CSV table of C-alpha atoms in Angstrom, one decimal:
chain,number,residue,atom,x,y,z
E,11,UNK,CA,46.2,-4.6,-12.9
E,12,UNK,CA,44.9,-8.4,-14.4
E,13,UNK,CA,41.9,-8.9,-16.2
E,14,UNK,CA,39.8,-11.5,-16.5
E,15,UNK,CA,36.5,-13.4,-19.4
E,16,UNK,CA,33.2,-11.6,-18.0
E,17,UNK,CA,32.0,-14.8,-18.9
E,18,UNK,CA,30.5,-15.6,-22.0
E,19,UNK,CA,30.2,-11.7,-23.3
E,20,UNK,CA,34.0,-12.9,-24.2
E,21,UNK,CA,35.2,-9.4,-22.3
E,22,UNK,CA,38.3,-8.6,-21.2
E,23,UNK,CA,37.3,-6.5,-18.1
E,24,UNK,CA,39.7,-5.5,-15.4
E,25,UNK,CA,39.5,-6.9,-12.1
E,26,UNK,CA,38.3,-4.0,-10.3
E,27,UNK,CA,35.6,-1.8,-11.9
E,28,UNK,CA,34.7,2.0,-11.4
E,29,UNK,CA,31.1,2.2,-10.4
E,30,UNK,CA,30.3,5.8,-10.6
E,31,UNK,CA,27.6,7.3,-7.9
E,32,UNK,CA,29.7,8.5,-5.9
E,33,UNK,CA,32.0,11.0,-7.7
E,34,UNK,CA,28.9,13.6,-8.2
E,35,UNK,CA,30.9,16.6,-7.1
E,36,UNK,CA,31.2,17.9,-10.3
E,37,UNK,CA,32.2,17.5,-13.8
E,38,UNK,CA,35.8,18.3,-13.3
E,39,UNK,CA,35.9,15.5,-10.1
E,40,UNK,CA,34.3,13.1,-12.5
E,41,UNK,CA,36.8,13.8,-14.9
E,42,UNK,CA,39.9,13.3,-13.1
E,43,UNK,CA,38.4,10.4,-11.4
E,44,UNK,CA,37.7,8.7,-14.7
E,45,UNK,CA,41.3,9.7,-16.0
E,46,UNK,CA,42.8,8.6,-13.1
E,47,UNK,CA,41.5,5.2,-13.2
E,48,UNK,CA,42.1,4.7,-17.0
E,49,UNK,CA,45.5,5.7,-16.1
E,50,UNK,CA,45.9,2.9,-13.7
E,51,UNK,CA,44.8,0.0,-15.8
E,52,UNK,CA,40.8,0.5,-15.2
E,53,UNK,CA,39.2,-0.9,-18.3
E,54,UNK,CA,35.8,-0.6,-17.7
E,55,UNK,CA,33.0,2.4,-16.1
E,56,UNK,CA,29.4,1.5,-14.4
E,57,UNK,CA,27.1,4.1,-14.5
E,58,UNK,CA,23.2,3.8,-14.1
E,59,UNK,CA,20.1,5.8,-15.0
E,60,UNK,CA,19.6,6.5,-11.5
E,61,UNK,CA,22.7,7.7,-10.6
E,62,UNK,CA,22.1,11.9,-10.5
E,63,UNK,CA,24.2,13.1,-13.4
E,64,UNK,CA,26.9,10.0,-13.6
E,65,UNK,CA,25.8,9.2,-17.2
E,66,UNK,CA,26.2,12.9,-18.3
E,67,UNK,CA,29.6,13.8,-16.5
E,68,UNK,CA,30.7,10.0,-18.2
E,69,UNK,CA,29.6,11.3,-21.6
E,70,UNK,CA,31.1,14.6,-21.3
E,71,UNK,CA,34.4,12.8,-19.9
E,72,UNK,CA,34.1,10.3,-23.0
E,73,UNK,CA,33.7,13.3,-25.8
E,74,UNK,CA,36.8,14.9,-24.3
E,75,UNK,CA,38.9,11.2,-24.3
E,76,UNK,CA,40.2,10.0,-21.7
E,77,UNK,CA,43.4,8.2,-23.7
E,78,UNK,CA,41.7,4.7,-23.9
E,79,UNK,CA,40.3,3.8,-27.5
E,80,UNK,CA,36.8,3.3,-27.4
E,81,UNK,CA,37.3,-0.5,-27.9
E,82,UNK,CA,39.4,-0.8,-25.4
E,83,UNK,CA,36.6,0.7,-23.1
E,84,UNK,CA,33.9,-1.0,-21.9
E,85,UNK,CA,31.0,0.7,-21.0
E,86,UNK,CA,28.0,-0.7,-18.3
E,87,UNK,CA,24.7,1.5,-17.6
E,88,UNK,CA,21.4,0.2,-15.5
E,89,UNK,CA,18.0,0.2,-15.9
E,90,UNK,CA,15.5,-0.3,-13.5
E,91,UNK,CA,13.5,-3.0,-14.6
E,92,UNK,CA,9.9,-2.3,-15.8
E,93,UNK,CA,6.3,-3.5,-17.7
E,94,UNK,CA,7.0,-0.7,-20.0
E,95,UNK,CA,8.6,-2.0,-23.0
E,96,UNK,CA,8.3,2.0,-24.5
E,97,UNK,CA,9.4,3.3,-21.3
E,98,UNK,CA,12.6,0.8,-21.6
E,99,UNK,CA,13.4,1.9,-25.8
E,100,UNK,CA,13.1,5.9,-24.9
E,101,UNK,CA,15.6,4.9,-21.7
E,102,UNK,CA,18.1,3.4,-23.7
E,103,UNK,CA,17.8,6.4,-26.6
E,104,UNK,CA,18.5,9.0,-23.8
E,105,UNK,CA,21.3,7.0,-22.2
E,106,UNK,CA,22.9,6.9,-25.6
E,107,UNK,CA,23.1,10.8,-25.6
E,108,UNK,CA,23.7,11.4,-22.4
E,109,UNK,CA,27.0,9.5,-23.0
E,110,UNK,CA,27.6,10.4,-26.0
E,111,UNK,CA,27.4,7.1,-27.5
E,112,UNK,CA,26.5,4.7,-30.5
E,113,UNK,CA,26.2,2.0,-28.2
E,114,UNK,CA,26.6,0.6,-24.6
E,115,UNK,CA,28.7,-2.5,-24.2
E,116,UNK,CA,26.9,-4.0,-21.3
E,117,UNK,CA,22.9,-3.2,-20.3
E,118,UNK,CA,22.1,-4.3,-16.9
E,119,UNK,CA,18.4,-4.4,-15.5
E,120,UNK,CA,18.8,-2.4,-12.6
E,121,UNK,CA,17.7,-3.7,-8.8
E,122,UNK,CA,15.5,-6.5,-10.4
E,123,UNK,CA,14.9,-7.3,-6.6
E,124,UNK,CA,11.5,-8.6,-6.8
E,125,UNK,CA,9.7,-11.6,-7.9
E,126,UNK,CA,7.5,-9.4,-9.8
E,127,UNK,CA,10.4,-7.7,-11.4
E,128,UNK,CA,11.2,-10.9,-12.4
E,129,UNK,CA,8.3,-11.1,-13.8
E,130,UNK,CA,8.2,-8.4,-16.3
E,131,UNK,CA,11.4,-9.1,-17.7
E,132,UNK,CA,10.2,-12.5,-18.5
E,133,UNK,CA,7.3,-10.9,-20.6
E,134,UNK,CA,7.6,-10.8,-23.5
E,135,UNK,CA,6.0,-8.3,-24.7
E,136,UNK,CA,7.4,-6.4,-22.2
E,137,UNK,CA,10.7,-4.7,-21.1
E,138,UNK,CA,13.2,-6.9,-22.5
E,139,UNK,CA,11.6,-6.8,-25.9
E,140,UNK,CA,12.9,-2.7,-26.2
E,141,UNK,CA,16.4,-4.6,-25.1
E,142,UNK,CA,16.5,-7.5,-27.3
E,143,UNK,CA,15.8,-4.6,-30.1
E,144,UNK,CA,18.3,-3.0,-29.0
E,145,UNK,CA,20.6,-5.9,-29.1
E,146,UNK,CA,19.4,-7.0,-32.3
E,147,UNK,CA,19.9,-3.3,-34.1
E,148,UNK,CA,23.8,-3.2,-32.1
E,149,UNK,CA,22.8,-0.2,-29.6
E,150,UNK,CA,23.5,-2.8,-26.8
E,151,UNK,CA,26.0,-5.2,-27.1
E,152,UNK,CA,25.6,-7.3,-23.8
E,153,UNK,CA,22.8,-7.9,-21.0
E,154,UNK,CA,22.5,-8.6,-17.7
E,155,UNK,CA,21.1,-7.9,-14.2
E,156,UNK,CA,21.9,-6.1,-10.9
E,157,UNK,CA,19.8,-7.7,-7.9
E,158,UNK,CA,20.0,-6.8,-4.4
E,159,UNK,CA,17.3,-9.4,-4.2
E,160,UNK,CA,17.2,-13.0,-2.1
E,161,UNK,CA,19.3,-15.7,-3.5
E,162,UNK,CA,16.3,-17.7,-4.4
E,163,UNK,CA,15.1,-14.8,-6.7
E,164,UNK,CA,18.3,-14.6,-8.1
E,165,UNK,CA,18.8,-18.1,-9.1
E,166,UNK,CA,15.3,-17.8,-11.0
E,167,UNK,CA,16.8,-15.2,-12.7
E,168,UNK,CA,20.0,-16.8,-13.4
E,169,UNK,CA,17.9,-20.1,-15.0
E,170,UNK,CA,15.6,-17.6,-17.7
E,171,UNK,CA,19.1,-17.5,-19.5
E,172,UNK,CA,18.3,-14.1,-21.0
E,173,UNK,CA,21.4,-12.6,-19.1
E,174,UNK,CA,24.7,-12.7,-20.0
E,175,UNK,CA,26.4,-10.9,-16.9
E,176,UNK,CA,24.8,-10.3,-12.7
E,177,UNK,CA,26.0,-8.0,-10.9
E,178,UNK,CA,25.9,-9.0,-7.1
E,179,UNK,CA,26.8,-9.0,-3.3
E,180,UNK,CA,28.8,-11.4,-2.0
E,181,UNK,CA,31.7,-10.2,0.6
E,182,UNK,CA,33.5,-12.6,2.9
E,183,UNK,CA,31.3,-10.9,5.8
E,184,UNK,CA,28.0,-12.2,3.6
E,185,UNK,CA,28.4,-15.3,2.1
E,186,UNK,CA,24.8,-16.3,1.7
E,187,UNK,CA,24.9,-15.6,-2.4
E,188,UNK,CA,27.7,-18.2,-3.2
E,189,UNK,CA,25.3,-20.5,-4.6
E,190,UNK,CA,24.0,-17.8,-6.7
E,191,UNK,CA,27.4,-17.3,-7.8
E,192,UNK,CA,28.7,-20.6,-8.6
E,193,UNK,CA,25.1,-21.5,-10.6
E,194,UNK,CA,26.1,-18.1,-13.0
E,195,UNK,CA,29.9,-19.2,-13.0
E,196,UNK,CA,28.6,-22.9,-14.3
E,197,UNK,CA,26.5,-20.9,-17.4
E,198,UNK,CA,29.8,-18.7,-18.0
E,199,UNK,CA,28.1,-16.0,-17.1
E,200,UNK,CA,30.3,-12.5,-16.1
E,201,UNK,CA,30.3,-12.1,-11.9
E,202,UNK,CA,30.3,-8.4,-10.8
E,203,UNK,CA,30.7,-8.0,-7.3
E,204,UNK,CA,28.5,-5.2,-5.7
E,205,UNK,CA,30.2,-2.4,-3.7
E,206,UNK,CA,32.9,-5.1,-1.5
E,207,UNK,CA,33.8,-2.0,0.4
E,208,UNK,CA,31.2,-0.9,1.2
E,209,UNK,CA,28.9,-2.8,1.3
E,210,UNK,CA,30.8,-5.5,2.8
E,211,UNK,CA,31.6,-4.0,5.7
E,212,UNK,CA,32.6,-0.2,5.2
E,213,UNK,CA,35.9,-1.9,5.2
E,214,UNK,CA,38.0,1.4,5.1
E,215,UNK,CA,37.0,2.7,8.6
E,216,UNK,CA,37.6,-0.9,10.3
E,217,UNK,CA,37.0,-0.8,14.4
E,218,UNK,CA,40.0,-1.8,15.7
E,219,UNK,CA,39.2,-5.5,16.5
E,220,UNK,CA,38.8,-5.9,13.2
E,221,UNK,CA,42.4,-4.7,13.0
E,222,UNK,CA,43.7,-6.7,15.2
E,223,UNK,CA,42.2,-9.7,14.0
E,224,UNK,CA,43.4,-8.8,10.5
E,225,UNK,CA,47.1,-7.7,11.5
E,226,UNK,CA,48.8,-7.7,9.7
E,227,UNK,CA,47.0,-7.5,6.6
E,228,UNK,CA,44.3,-5.1,6.5
E,229,UNK,CA,40.4,-5.6,6.6
E,230,UNK,CA,40.0,-3.9,3.4
E,231,UNK,CA,43.3,-6.0,2.0
E,232,UNK,CA,42.1,-9.3,3.0
E,233,UNK,CA,38.3,-8.7,1.9
E,234,UNK,CA,39.7,-7.4,-1.9
E,235,UNK,CA,42.1,-11.1,-1.0
E,236,UNK,CA,39.0,-13.5,-0.6
E,237,UNK,CA,37.3,-11.7,-3.9
E,238,UNK,CA,40.1,-11.9,-6.1
E,239,UNK,CA,41.3,-15.4,-5.6
E,240,UNK,CA,38.2,-16.9,-6.5
E,241,UNK,CA,37.9,-17.7,-10.1
E,242,UNK,CA,34.0,-17.4,-10.3
E,243,UNK,CA,34.4,-13.7,-9.9
E,244,UNK,CA,35.0,-11.1,-13.0
E,245,UNK,CA,35.6,-8.0,-11.7
E,246,UNK,CA,35.3,-5.9,-8.1
E,247,UNK,CA,33.0,-2.6,-8.2
E,248,UNK,CA,35.0,0.4,-6.8
E,249,UNK,CA,32.7,3.6,-5.8
E,250,UNK,CA,35.3,6.2,-5.8
E,251,UNK,CA,34.7,9.7,-4.9
E,252,UNK,CA,37.7,11.0,-6.4
E,253,UNK,CA,41.0,9.7,-7.5
E,254,UNK,CA,42.6,10.2,-4.4
E,255,UNK,CA,40.0,6.7,-3.6
E,256,UNK,CA,41.2,4.8,-6.1
E,257,UNK,CA,45.5,4.4,-4.4
E,258,UNK,CA,44.5,2.3,-1.4
E,259,UNK,CA,42.3,-0.5,-3.0
E,260,UNK,CA,44.7,-0.4,-6.3
E,261,UNK,CA,47.3,-1.8,-4.6
E,262,UNK,CA,46.3,-5.2,-4.4
E,263,UNK,CA,45.1,-4.8,-8.6
E,264,UNK,CA,48.1,-7.5,-9.0
E,265,UNK,CA,47.2,-9.9,-6.8
E,266,UNK,CA,44.3,-12.7,-7.8
E,267,UNK,CA,46.4,-15.9,-6.6
E,268,UNK,CA,45.2,-18.5,-4.8
E,269,UNK,CA,45.2,-17.5,-1.1
E,270,UNK,CA,47.7,-17.7,0.6
E,271,UNK,CA,48.7,-19.3,3.6
E,272,UNK,CA,48.5,-16.1,6.8
E,273,UNK,CA,45.6,-15.2,4.5
E,274,UNK,CA,43.9,-18.5,5.1
E,275,UNK,CA,45.1,-18.2,8.7
E,276,UNK,CA,43.4,-14.6,8.9
E,277,UNK,CA,40.4,-16.4,8.1
E,278,UNK,CA,40.5,-19.0,10.5
E,279,UNK,CA,41.3,-16.2,13.0
E,280,UNK,CA,38.2,-14.2,12.4
E,281,UNK,CA,36.1,-17.3,12.3
E,282,UNK,CA,37.6,-18.8,15.7
E,283,UNK,CA,36.9,-15.3,17.8
E,284,UNK,CA,33.5,-14.9,16.1
E,285,UNK,CA,32.2,-18.6,17.6
E,286,UNK,CA,34.5,-17.8,20.8
E,287,UNK,CA,32.6,-14.6,21.3
E,288,UNK,CA,28.8,-15.6,20.1
E,289,UNK,CA,29.2,-18.9,21.7
E,290,UNK,CA,25.7,-20.0,21.9
E,291,UNK,CA,23.8,-16.8,20.2
E,292,UNK,CA,25.9,-17.0,17.3
E,293,UNK,CA,23.3,-17.6,14.4
E,294,UNK,CA,25.0,-19.4,11.3
E,295,UNK,CA,22.9,-18.4,8.7
E,296,UNK,CA,20.7,-21.3,7.5
E,297,UNK,CA,17.6,-18.9,6.9
E,298,UNK,CA,15.7,-21.6,8.4
E,299,UNK,CA,13.5,-19.0,10.3
E,300,UNK,CA,11.7,-17.8,7.4
E,301,UNK,CA,9.4,-16.5,6.4
E,302,UNK,CA,8.4,-14.0,9.0
E,303,UNK,CA,4.9,-12.9,9.7
E,304,UNK,CA,5.9,-9.6,10.6
E,305,UNK,CA,8.1,-9.5,7.4
E,306,UNK,CA,11.0,-9.3,9.7
E,307,UNK,CA,14.3,-10.0,8.0
E,308,UNK,CA,15.7,-12.2,10.8
E,309,UNK,CA,18.9,-13.5,8.9
E,310,UNK,CA,19.6,-9.9,7.7
E,311,UNK,CA,19.4,-8.6,11.5
E,312,UNK,CA,21.2,-11.0,13.5
E,313,UNK,CA,24.2,-11.0,11.1
E,314,UNK,CA,24.4,-7.5,12.0
E,315,UNK,CA,24.2,-8.6,15.3
E,316,UNK,CA,27.1,-11.2,14.9
E,317,UNK,CA,29.1,-8.7,13.7
E,318,UNK,CA,28.6,-5.9,15.9
E,319,UNK,CA,29.3,-8.5,18.9
E,320,UNK,CA,32.2,-10.2,17.6
E,321,UNK,CA,34.4,-7.4,15.4
E,322,UNK,CA,32.5,-4.3,17.1
E,323,UNK,CA,31.5,-3.4,13.6
E,324,UNK,CA,28.2,-1.3,15.0
E,325,UNK,CA,29.2,1.1,12.6
E,326,UNK,CA,28.4,-0.8,9.8
E,327,UNK,CA,25.4,-3.2,11.5
E,328,UNK,CA,24.3,0.5,11.7
E,329,UNK,CA,24.8,1.8,8.4
E,330,UNK,CA,22.8,-1.3,7.1
E,331,UNK,CA,20.2,-1.8,9.7
E,332,UNK,CA,18.5,1.9,9.8
E,333,UNK,CA,17.7,0.9,5.3
E,334,UNK,CA,15.8,-1.0,6.6
E,335,UNK,CA,11.9,0.3,6.6
E,336,UNK,CA,13.5,3.1,4.4
E,337,UNK,CA,15.0,1.6,1.2
E,338,UNK,CA,12.0,-0.2,-0.2
E,339,UNK,CA,12.4,-3.8,-2.4
E,340,UNK,CA,16.3,-2.3,-1.8
E,341,UNK,CA,16.4,-4.0,1.6
E,342,UNK,CA,13.4,-5.2,2.6
E,343,UNK,CA,12.0,-6.2,5.6
E,344,UNK,CA,11.0,-4.1,8.7
E,345,UNK,CA,13.1,-3.3,12.3
E,346,UNK,CA,13.6,-5.8,15.0
E,347,UNK,CA,11.2,-4.1,17.5
E,348,UNK,CA,8.3,-4.9,15.1
E,349,UNK,CA,8.8,-8.7,16.4
E,350,UNK,CA,5.2,-9.4,18.7
E,351,UNK,CA,7.1,-12.3,20.3
E,352,UNK,CA,4.1,-14.9,18.1
E,353,UNK,CA,7.6,-18.1,18.2
E,354,UNK,CA,7.0,-19.0,14.6
E,355,UNK,CA,11.0,-19.1,14.4
E,356,UNK,CA,11.4,-20.5,17.0
E,357,UNK,CA,10.9,-24.5,16.2
E,358,UNK,CA,12.4,-23.8,13.2
E,359,UNK,CA,16.0,-22.8,14.2
E,360,UNK,CA,18.4,-25.4,14.9
E,361,UNK,CA,20.2,-23.7,17.2
E,362,UNK,CA,17.4,-22.8,19.4
E,363,UNK,CA,18.4,-19.2,19.4
E,364,UNK,CA,16.5,-16.6,21.7
E,365,UNK,CA,15.2,-15.4,18.4
E,366,UNK,CA,12.8,-12.4,19.5
E,367,UNK,CA,15.4,-11.3,22.3
E,368,UNK,CA,18.2,-11.0,20.0
E,369,UNK,CA,16.3,-8.9,18.0
E,370,UNK,CA,15.0,-6.4,20.3
E,371,UNK,CA,19.1,-6.6,21.3
E,372,UNK,CA,20.0,-6.0,18.2
E,373,UNK,CA,17.6,-3.1,17.8
E,374,UNK,CA,19.0,-1.8,20.9
E,375,UNK,CA,22.4,-1.8,19.5
E,376,UNK,CA,21.5,-0.5,16.1
E,377,UNK,CA,19.1,1.5,15.7
E,378,UNK,CA,19.1,5.0,14.5
E,379,UNK,CA,17.9,8.0,12.5
E,380,UNK,CA,16.8,6.6,8.9
E,381,UNK,CA,19.5,6.5,6.0
E,382,UNK,CA,19.3,7.6,2.7
E,383,UNK,CA,20.8,5.7,-0.5
E,384,UNK,CA,24.0,7.3,-1.8
E,385,UNK,CA,22.7,8.8,-4.8
E,386,UNK,CA,19.8,10.7,-2.9
């Protein structure tokens, strides 16, 4: 296992962190998963108030002992943004009780996803007053935020200089947030990548086309290596539901060197294949088409179409597409079939895409039954 400095927190975190949203089968399973993770070198455990019994199970495991001194084990928990200081005070106290801890190493504002959320955080008499008091009295050591928001919002939150780390989405198949990673790195913030195997493309169950393009490596290996080779990134979330799900990801836990010639050649192969298959229908993700008067997240929908058409990542595309209109600010926007063909986006597209037709095509490919968030 490799370890990296988590920005200005100066904590040395394992390059894989155990995310505890999926180990909820039972307390016994949670304890076994935690013990297995720590035995294999993971020293950072991430939970949240909103993850069902995750904090409670982690607290029970900590009380029983996990084989690592508390001073060498780092715990992150997360709370939703609120405009109420006393609510945040209560949440911090309750989490410390559930976790059986005197202090939390890292507290993150969970889901800083909207401009209203950012306004709440910036208010001097709001929830951050409670957080800063907890930092002052030692109950919280370091403060950050997690986000599913847009690039501009993430950059604005980083530029408040209120935070020491950020948890965000950034993967080979979604590089929109590269400027946010760069800004965080320049400000010496720790960078924690959310769900690189799942949100990053469901890489643990890849389609045959993607597998063949990545051969002799696996898509999962390549996805992790793309991130681990980036010195700006501290740690990757590993959301194991049980001890066996640790095995495959941790095969690359020591592989944080620059990308090899073979890996670079495979990434080039993926890009060439994408361009050849999509041709003049390829969306280059410039985001010039926004805003849409119908609140359609055009670039994200066309990104999912790119992946489904080029790499047969239809299962992943359906998984993500079904979140539209179902996950609120966690995945904002409406589905492509809401397009009224108003034409506002057409002159803004530098590639002259027939955006209304591509939106309808994506809806036909990817629409299905509504999904739900993992902890529901």
